[in-house]
Every structure is written in C-alpha cells, then in structure tokens.
Coordinates of C-alpha atoms in Angstrom, one line a residue:
X1 CA -92.6 -57.0 185.4
X2 CA -94.2 -56.9 188.9
X3 CA -95.5 -60.5 188.4
X4 CA -91.2 -61.4 187.3
X5 CA -90.3 -59.8 190.3
X6 CA -93.1 -61.1 192.6
X7 CA -91.7 -65.1 191.1
X8 CA -88.1 -64.0 192.0
X9 CA -89.4 -63.1 195.8
X10 CA -91.4 -66.3 195.9
X11 CA -88.1 -68.5 195.1
X12 CA -86.1 -66.9 197.9
X13 CA -88.6 -67.4 201.0
X14 CA -89.4 -70.6 202.1
X15 CA -92.9 -72.1 202.1
X16 CA -94.0 -71.3 205.0
X17 CA -93.4 -67.6 204.4
X18 CA -96.2 -65.4 202.7
X19 CA -95.7 -62.7 200.0
X20 CA -98.1 -60.1 198.6
X21 CA -98.0 -57.0 197.0
X22 CA -99.3 -54.5 199.1
X23 CA -100.1 -51.7 195.9
X24 CA -98.1 -50.0 193.2
X25 CA -94.6 -51.1 193.3
X26 CA -94.7 -52.1 197.1
X27 CA -94.4 -55.9 198.4
X28 CA -94.9 -57.4 202.0
X29 CA -92.9 -60.5 203.0
X30 CA -94.1 -62.4 206.2
X31 CA -91.4 -64.5 207.5
X32 CA -93.0 -67.0 209.8
X33 CA -90.8 -68.2 212.8
X34 CA -87.9 -66.5 211.1
X35 CA -84.6 -65.1 213.5
X36 CA -84.1 -61.8 212.4
X37 CA -80.4 -63.0 211.0
X38 CA -82.0 -65.5 208.9
X39 CA -84.3 -62.7 207.8
X40 CA -81.6 -60.7 206.9
X41 CA -80.5 -63.0 204.7
X42 CA -83.4 -63.9 203.1
X43 CA -83.6 -60.4 202.4
X44 CA -80.2 -59.9 201.1
X45 CA -81.0 -62.9 198.5
X46 CA -83.9 -60.8 197.3
X47 CA -81.8 -58.2 196.5
X48 CA -79.4 -59.6 195.0
X49 CA -81.8 -61.7 192.6
X50 CA -83.3 -58.7 191.8
X51 CA -80.2 -57.0 191.0
X52 CA -79.2 -59.8 188.6
X53 CA -82.4 -59.4 186.8
X54 CA -82.8 -58.4 183.2
X55 CA -86.2 -56.9 182.6
X56 CA -86.8 -56.7 178.3
X57 CA -89.6 -54.8 176.7
X58 CA -89.8 -54.0 173.2
X59 CA -86.0 -55.0 172.6
X60 CA -84.9 -52.3 175.3
X61 CA -83.3 -54.0 178.6
X62 CA -83.9 -52.6 181.7
X63 CA -82.1 -52.9 185.1
X64 CA -84.3 -52.7 188.2
X65 CA -83.4 -53.0 192.3
X66 CA -85.8 -53.2 195.2
X67 CA -85.0 -51.4 198.9
X68 CA -86.5 -53.8 201.8
X69 CA -87.3 -52.4 205.1
X70 CA -87.3 -55.2 207.8
X71 CA -89.0 -55.5 211.1
X72 CA -88.7 -58.0 213.8
X73 CA -91.8 -58.9 215.3
X74 CA -92.4 -59.4 218.8
X75 CA -94.5 -59.5 222.2
X76 CA -94.4 -55.2 222.2
X77 CA -94.4 -55.0 218.1
X78 CA -97.7 -53.3 218.1
X79 CA -100.5 -54.4 215.8
X80 CA -100.4 -54.6 212.6
X81 CA -100.4 -50.9 211.2
X82 CA -97.7 -50.5 213.7
X83 CA -95.1 -52.8 211.9
X84 CA -96.3 -52.0 208.3
X85 CA -95.3 -48.0 209.0
X86 CA -92.0 -49.5 210.5
X87 CA -91.5 -51.5 207.7
X88 CA -92.2 -48.4 205.4
X89 CA -89.9 -46.4 207.2
X90 CA -87.1 -48.7 207.6
X91 CA -87.6 -49.4 203.4
X92 CA -87.5 -45.5 203.0
X93 CA -84.1 -45.5 204.8
X94 CA -82.7 -48.2 202.7
X95 CA -84.2 -46.6 199.7
X96 CA -82.3 -43.1 200.4
X97 CA -79.2 -45.7 201.1
X98 CA -79.0 -46.3 197.6
X99 CA -80.9 -49.0 195.8
X100 CA -80.6 -52.9 196.8
X101 CA -80.2 -52.3 200.0
X102 CA -81.5 -53.5 203.2
X103 CA -82.5 -51.7 206.5
X104 CA -83.4 -53.5 210.0
X105 CA -85.6 -51.4 211.9
X106 CA -84.8 -49.8 215.2
X107 CA -87.1 -47.7 217.5
X108 CA -83.6 -45.5 217.9
X109 CA -82.8 -45.3 214.5
X110 CA -82.1 -41.5 213.7
X111 CA -83.1 -42.1 210.4
X112 CA -85.6 -43.7 211.0
X113 CA -87.2 -41.5 213.1
X114 CA -87.0 -38.7 210.7
X115 CA -89.1 -40.6 208.1
X116 CA -91.5 -41.0 210.5
X117 CA -91.4 -37.2 211.8
X118 CA -92.1 -36.6 208.1
X119 CA -94.9 -39.2 208.0
X120 CA -96.7 -37.0 210.8
X121 CA -96.2 -33.8 209.1
X122 CA -97.9 -35.5 205.5
X123 CA -100.6 -35.8 207.9
X124 CA -101.2 -32.5 209.3
X125 CA -100.2 -30.8 205.6
X126 CA -103.0 -33.1 204.1
X127 CA -105.3 -31.6 207.2
X128 CA -104.2 -28.0 206.3
X129 CA -105.1 -28.2 202.8
X130 CA -108.7 -30.1 203.8
X131 CA -109.4 -27.5 206.4
X132 CA -107.7 -24.6 205.1
X133 CA -105.4 -23.9 207.6
X134 CA -102.2 -22.5 205.5
X135 CA -101.7 -19.0 205.7
X136 CA -100.0 -16.6 203.0
X137 CA -97.2 -14.1 204.3
X138 CA -95.6 -11.7 202.1
X139 CA -92.0 -10.3 201.9
X140 CA -91.2 -6.8 200.5
X141 CA -89.0 -7.1 197.4
X142 CA -87.7 -3.0 196.9
X143 CA -86.4 -1.4 194.2
X144 CA -83.0 0.3 193.8
X145 CA -83.4 1.8 190.2
X146 CA -85.9 3.8 191.1
X147 CA -88.9 1.9 189.3
X148 CA -91.5 2.2 191.7
X149 CA -94.3 1.9 189.3
X150 CA -93.1 -1.7 187.8
X151 CA -91.7 -5.1 189.1
X152 CA -92.3 -7.1 192.0
X153 CA -93.8 -5.6 195.2
X154 CA -93.3 -8.5 197.6
X155 CA -92.7 -12.5 197.7
X156 CA -95.9 -14.7 198.5
X157 CA -95.1 -17.5 200.9
X158 CA -96.0 -19.7 203.2
X159 CA -96.8 -20.9 206.7
X160 CA -98.5 -23.1 209.1
X161 CA -99.0 -22.4 213.2
X162 CA -99.1 -25.3 215.7
X163 CA -101.9 -26.3 218.0
X164 CA -100.5 -23.2 219.9
X165 CA -100.9 -20.7 217.2
X166 CA -96.7 -20.7 216.9
X167 CA -96.1 -19.8 213.3
X168 CA -94.4 -23.2 211.9
X169 CA -91.9 -22.5 209.1
X170 CA -91.8 -24.1 205.4
X171 CA -88.3 -25.4 206.5
X172 CA -90.1 -27.6 208.9
X173 CA -92.6 -29.6 206.4
X174 CA -91.5 -29.2 202.7
X175 CA -89.4 -32.0 202.5
X176 CA -92.5 -34.2 203.7
X177 CA -94.7 -32.5 200.9
X178 CA -92.0 -33.2 198.5
X179 CA -91.5 -36.3 199.4
X180 CA -94.9 -37.2 199.1
X181 CA -95.9 -35.5 195.9
X182 CA -98.3 -33.4 197.5
X183 CA -96.6 -29.8 196.3
X184 CA -98.8 -29.1 193.2
X185 CA -102.1 -29.4 195.8
X186 CA -100.5 -26.8 197.8
X187 CA -99.2 -24.5 195.4
X188 CA -102.7 -24.7 194.0
X189 CA -103.9 -23.6 197.1
X190 CA -101.1 -20.8 197.4
X191 CA -102.5 -19.5 193.7
X192 CA -106.1 -20.0 194.4
X193 CA -106.0 -17.6 197.8
X194 CA -103.4 -15.5 196.3
X195 CA -105.9 -14.3 193.1
X196 CA -109.1 -14.5 195.4
X197 CA -107.3 -12.2 197.8
X198 CA -105.9 -9.5 194.8
X199 CA -109.8 -10.1 193.0
X200 CA -111.4 -9.2 196.4
X201 CA -109.0 -6.4 197.0
X202 CA -108.3 -7.8 200.2
X203 CA -104.3 -6.9 199.8
X204 CA -103.1 -3.7 198.5
X205 CA -100.6 -3.7 195.1
X206 CA -99.7 -0.6 193.8
X207 CA -100.5 0.0 190.4
X208 CA -97.8 -1.9 187.5
X209 CA -96.7 -4.0 190.3
X210 CA -97.0 -7.9 190.9
X211 CA -96.7 -10.6 193.3
X212 CA -94.3 -13.3 193.5
X213 CA -95.4 -16.7 193.9
X214 CA -93.0 -19.8 194.0
X215 CA -94.0 -22.8 192.0
X216 CA -91.9 -26.1 192.9
X217 CA -90.2 -28.4 190.4
X218 CA -93.1 -31.3 190.9
X219 CA -95.7 -28.8 190.0
X220 CA -94.1 -27.6 186.8
X221 CA -93.9 -31.2 185.9
X222 CA -97.8 -31.4 186.4
X223 CA -99.5 -31.2 183.0
X224 CA -102.7 -30.1 184.6
X225 CA -101.6 -26.8 186.5
X226 CA -101.1 -24.5 183.3
X227 CA -104.3 -24.7 182.9
X228 CA -105.8 -24.3 186.3
X229 CA -103.5 -20.9 186.5
X230 CA -105.1 -20.0 182.9
X231 CA -108.9 -21.1 184.7
X232 CA -108.1 -19.1 187.9
X233 CA -106.9 -16.0 186.1
X234 CA -110.3 -16.1 184.5
X235 CA -112.5 -16.7 187.1
X236 CA -110.9 -14.0 189.2
X237 CA -110.7 -11.4 186.7
X238 CA -107.2 -10.7 187.9
X239 CA -104.9 -8.8 185.5
X240 CA -102.0 -11.6 184.7
X241 CA -99.6 -8.8 184.8
X242 CA -100.2 -8.6 188.8
X243 CA -98.1 -12.3 188.9
X244 CA -95.1 -12.9 189.0
X245 CA -93.9 -16.1 189.0
X246 CA -90.7 -17.6 190.6
X247 CA -89.2 -20.9 189.3
X248 CA -86.0 -22.1 190.4
X249 CA -83.3 -22.9 188.2
X250 CA -83.3 -27.1 189.3
X251 CA -87.0 -27.2 188.2
X252 CA -86.9 -25.7 185.3
X253 CA -83.5 -27.7 184.1
X254 CA -85.5 -31.3 185.7
X255 CA -88.8 -29.9 183.6
X256 CA -87.4 -28.0 180.6
X257 CA -90.3 -29.2 178.4
X258 CA -92.9 -28.4 180.5
X259 CA -91.1 -25.1 181.7
X260 CA -91.0 -23.6 178.4
X261 CA -94.3 -24.3 177.6
X262 CA -95.7 -23.3 181.0
X263 CA -93.9 -20.0 180.8
X264 CA -94.4 -19.3 177.3
X265 CA -98.2 -19.4 177.5
X266 CA -98.3 -17.4 180.9
X267 CA -95.8 -14.7 179.8
X268 CA -97.7 -14.5 176.7
X269 CA -100.7 -14.0 178.7
X270 CA -98.8 -11.1 180.9
X271 CA -97.5 -12.7 184.0
X272 CA -94.1 -12.4 184.6
X273 CA -91.3 -14.8 185.5
X274 CA -88.5 -14.7 187.7
X275 CA -85.6 -17.6 187.5
X276 CA -84.9 -18.3 191.5
X277 CA -81.8 -19.4 193.3
X278 CA -79.9 -18.5 190.3
X279 CA -76.5 -19.7 190.3
X280 CA -76.9 -22.9 192.1
X281 CA -77.2 -24.8 189.1
X282 CA -74.8 -24.1 186.0
X283 CA -77.2 -26.4 183.7
X284 CA -79.8 -23.6 183.7
X285 CA -77.2 -20.8 182.0
X286 CA -77.5 -22.6 178.6
X287 CA -81.4 -22.5 178.8
X288 CA -81.7 -19.1 179.7
X289 CA -82.1 -17.6 176.3
X290 CA -84.8 -19.7 175.5
X291 CA -86.9 -18.8 178.5
X292 CA -88.9 -15.8 178.7
X293 CA -87.6 -14.6 181.8
X294 CA -88.3 -11.0 183.2
X295 CA -86.0 -11.5 186.0
X296 CA -82.7 -13.3 187.9
X297 CA -82.6 -14.0 191.7
X298 CA -79.3 -14.6 192.6
X299 CA -78.9 -17.4 195.1
X300 CA -78.6 -16.7 198.6
X301 CA -75.3 -18.3 199.0
X302 CA -73.5 -15.5 196.8
X303 CA -75.2 -12.8 198.5
X304 CA -74.9 -13.2 202.2
X305 CA -71.2 -12.5 202.4
X306 CA -71.1 -10.2 199.2
X307 CA -69.7 -7.7 201.0
X308 CA -66.5 -9.1 202.2
X309 CA -66.4 -12.1 199.5
X310 CA -64.1 -11.2 196.5
X311 CA -64.5 -14.2 194.4
X312 CA -68.4 -14.0 195.3
X313 CA -68.8 -10.5 194.0
X314 CA -66.8 -11.2 190.5
X315 CA -69.0 -14.4 190.3
X316 CA -72.3 -11.9 190.8
X317 CA -70.5 -9.8 188.6
X318 CA -70.8 -12.0 185.8
X319 CA -74.0 -13.0 186.3
X320 CA -75.3 -9.4 186.3
X321 CA -73.6 -8.9 183.1
X322 CA -75.5 -12.1 181.7
X323 CA -78.5 -11.0 182.9
X324 CA -78.1 -7.6 181.0
X325 CA -76.9 -9.0 177.9
X326 CA -80.6 -11.3 177.9
X327 CA -82.5 -8.1 179.0
X328 CA -83.6 -9.8 182.4
X329 CA -83.5 -7.1 186.0
X330 CA -82.1 -8.8 188.8
X331 CA -82.8 -9.2 192.5
X332 CA -80.6 -10.5 195.5
X333 CA -82.6 -12.3 197.9
X334 CA -81.4 -13.1 201.8
X335 CA -79.8 -9.2 201.9
X336 CA -78.9 -9.2 205.5
X337 CA -76.3 -6.7 206.4
X338 CA -75.9 -3.1 205.4
X339 CA -72.3 -4.4 204.3
X340 CA -74.0 -7.0 201.6
X341 CA -76.6 -4.2 200.7
X342 CA -74.0 -1.6 199.6
X343 CA -71.7 -4.2 197.3
X344 CA -75.4 -5.0 195.7
X345 CA -76.3 -0.9 195.3
X346 CA -72.6 -0.7 193.6
X347 CA -72.9 -4.0 191.5
X348 CA -76.0 -2.8 190.0
X349 CA -79.1 -4.8 191.2
X350 CA -82.2 -3.8 190.1
X351 CA -84.2 -5.3 193.6
X352 CA -83.2 -6.6 196.6
X353 CA -85.0 -8.8 199.4
X354 CA -84.5 -10.1 202.8
X355 CA -84.3 -9.5 206.6
X356 CA -82.5 -6.1 206.5
X357 CA -85.2 -4.6 204.2
X358 CA -88.5 -6.4 205.8
X359 CA -89.3 -9.4 207.5
X360 CA -92.3 -11.9 206.3
X361 CA -95.8 -10.8 207.6
X362 CA -99.2 -11.8 207.1
X363 CA -100.5 -11.1 203.5
X364 CA -103.4 -8.9 204.7
X365 CA -101.2 -6.9 206.8
X366 CA -99.6 -5.7 203.4
X367 CA -103.0 -3.8 202.5

C-alpha cells in the first residue's frame, strides 16, 4: 500500500520536486521554486488522489486518507531540523482537523504552538523516565462504612517538578504522554516504584488495606504489561492484595478483551480493581457483569454539585443500586465541599476521596 501511495504522490508533483519516505507511514515532499499557493494546490491534489484511491487486500477494500502539513521555505526558515519540526506540527494539526486536510504552517498559529508545546513535554517526559525524575504522590481514600481494615487507603498519583522545583500537575504533560504513546512506559515506572516502596516498607500501608494505581488505556492494550506486573509482584514479594488497579470506563470499553484477561488474571492473584470515572461512558454498563471489579469510582462530574443537583443525585442513586446488585463497593471522587459530603453519606457511599478529605502529598510522607 505504501508503494502505491508513493506512486500517487509522485503523479501529482512536478518533475523538479522530490518525494521521499521519512519513516513508517510518513512521506516528505520538497517542492522546489514553488510559490505557497501552488504548493497548496499540489497538496490538495495529493489529498484528493489518495481519497479516491481504494486499496484491495485479500478481497477487502480499504479507504485511506492523508494529512499534509505545508511549510513555506524562506531566508528565515532555519535549519532543516526546524523545517521538519514545523512540517510535523502542521501535519499534526491537519490530522486533528480530519482526514484529507492540508494545514499551512504559521509561527503564530495557536494549534501549532500547542503541538510544539507537546513536543517539548515529550522530551521532558523521556528525560524524566531516563533519569528517574518523576515523583509519586498519594491522596487519601477515606472509609465511610466503618470498614477500617479493608479497602483502598490512598491513590498513587504522578508528579513532576520544573527547573525551580515547583510541582507540575499531570494535566500539563499527560496529553503529550498519550499522544506519543509513552503511557505504558510511565505506568511501568509507577508500578515498579510503588512495589519497591511497599517491599522496603518505605511507605506505611495499614494491614488489610491497598493502594490504588491508575492504568491507562494504552497500557491496558499492551500485551506485555500483564507479564510485567506479575514479574514485579514475584520479584518484590509484595502481597497482591495490597494493590488496587484503577482503570477508566473508556479504557475498558476500548480494550475489552485485554481488560478482561488483565483483570481476570491479577484479580485471581489477589489484586483489587476499581472502575474509574464511572458514569462517563454508558458503553461499559453492559460489560460490568463480565468484569471482576471490586469498586465503582463514580465520575467527579456527578459528585461536584451533588448536594444541590437533584438530577445528579437521582443518577448517582441509580449507579449505587447497580453497584450493590453486582456486589461492588462505591467510591466518590473529587469531593470538595461539605454539602456534597453530606449528600454522599446519605446516598450510602463506602469511600470518599477529594480535597475536602486530604490533598495529594509526597508518597513517602504517608509512612
């Protein structure tokens, strides 16, 4: 298919132009002595040609498309690396706008600036992984049902610090981690460091309690991650019952087969599981009965105004009843005010988590 697409591109450029494969499914076009408007026309022609193309493989027909980032070369364009970086950023914006689009690079383009910011975050994330620069924080999960000897004690959270030592929230860097498919590496780092801390008793975990670790959708789809977790548990000797993995609804729905195996195997070893952000994706409800879950963590969007929003209360009440039918315990997250906390108590939640109960703190401070 790549050879045929390359042929389509060559048909639309001029004899003086150069087409080359840069790697994977990426191609580069160098349009020599070409005004920007003409370059845009050529790029559009390539998009239309690929859109009309049908790839046939084993009696199946596949529709494909291309996204093109166009950069005008001038005296102030910078080095080749700068041009390729600009083209990559413009191509990313075109791809986000939909298949078959062309985006012309501008140094003042906000969308391009956001992408370049993600590139910078990618470099920082790779450095943090290589140099062990991440930090683990924890936020308490408080029991409301009187079960002080079981359940999750706290959630493990990931943080970084800037060059001045100021804490950086994951909201700043997780988009880049997901965009560039490095969440599996980050999740491995978190699991490895958490188990090492538990094994060395560097952190205090009450007897019978567990700590919650988030697993991304990308990691859930990684076939090698299950083996990695099992190996870490074996090497550290940590009791599997001390670990509770949190997986989001969307991650489970998007990777159902992998999720069922991952959850089934580790649950059988003693690990606990929580379905995070419950209520944000109705697609998971039908699959709940087939998942070995222990907790439902109801999405914060339902919790934040629970004390004053009757519709949210009715929906949350229905979720809790479903959880009871399936023998799951229920956790409220993002609890930030006493009015919501009182509503949570009345509705019968088992556990509660949020700034009202405790802010994240360095993990070792839990000891």
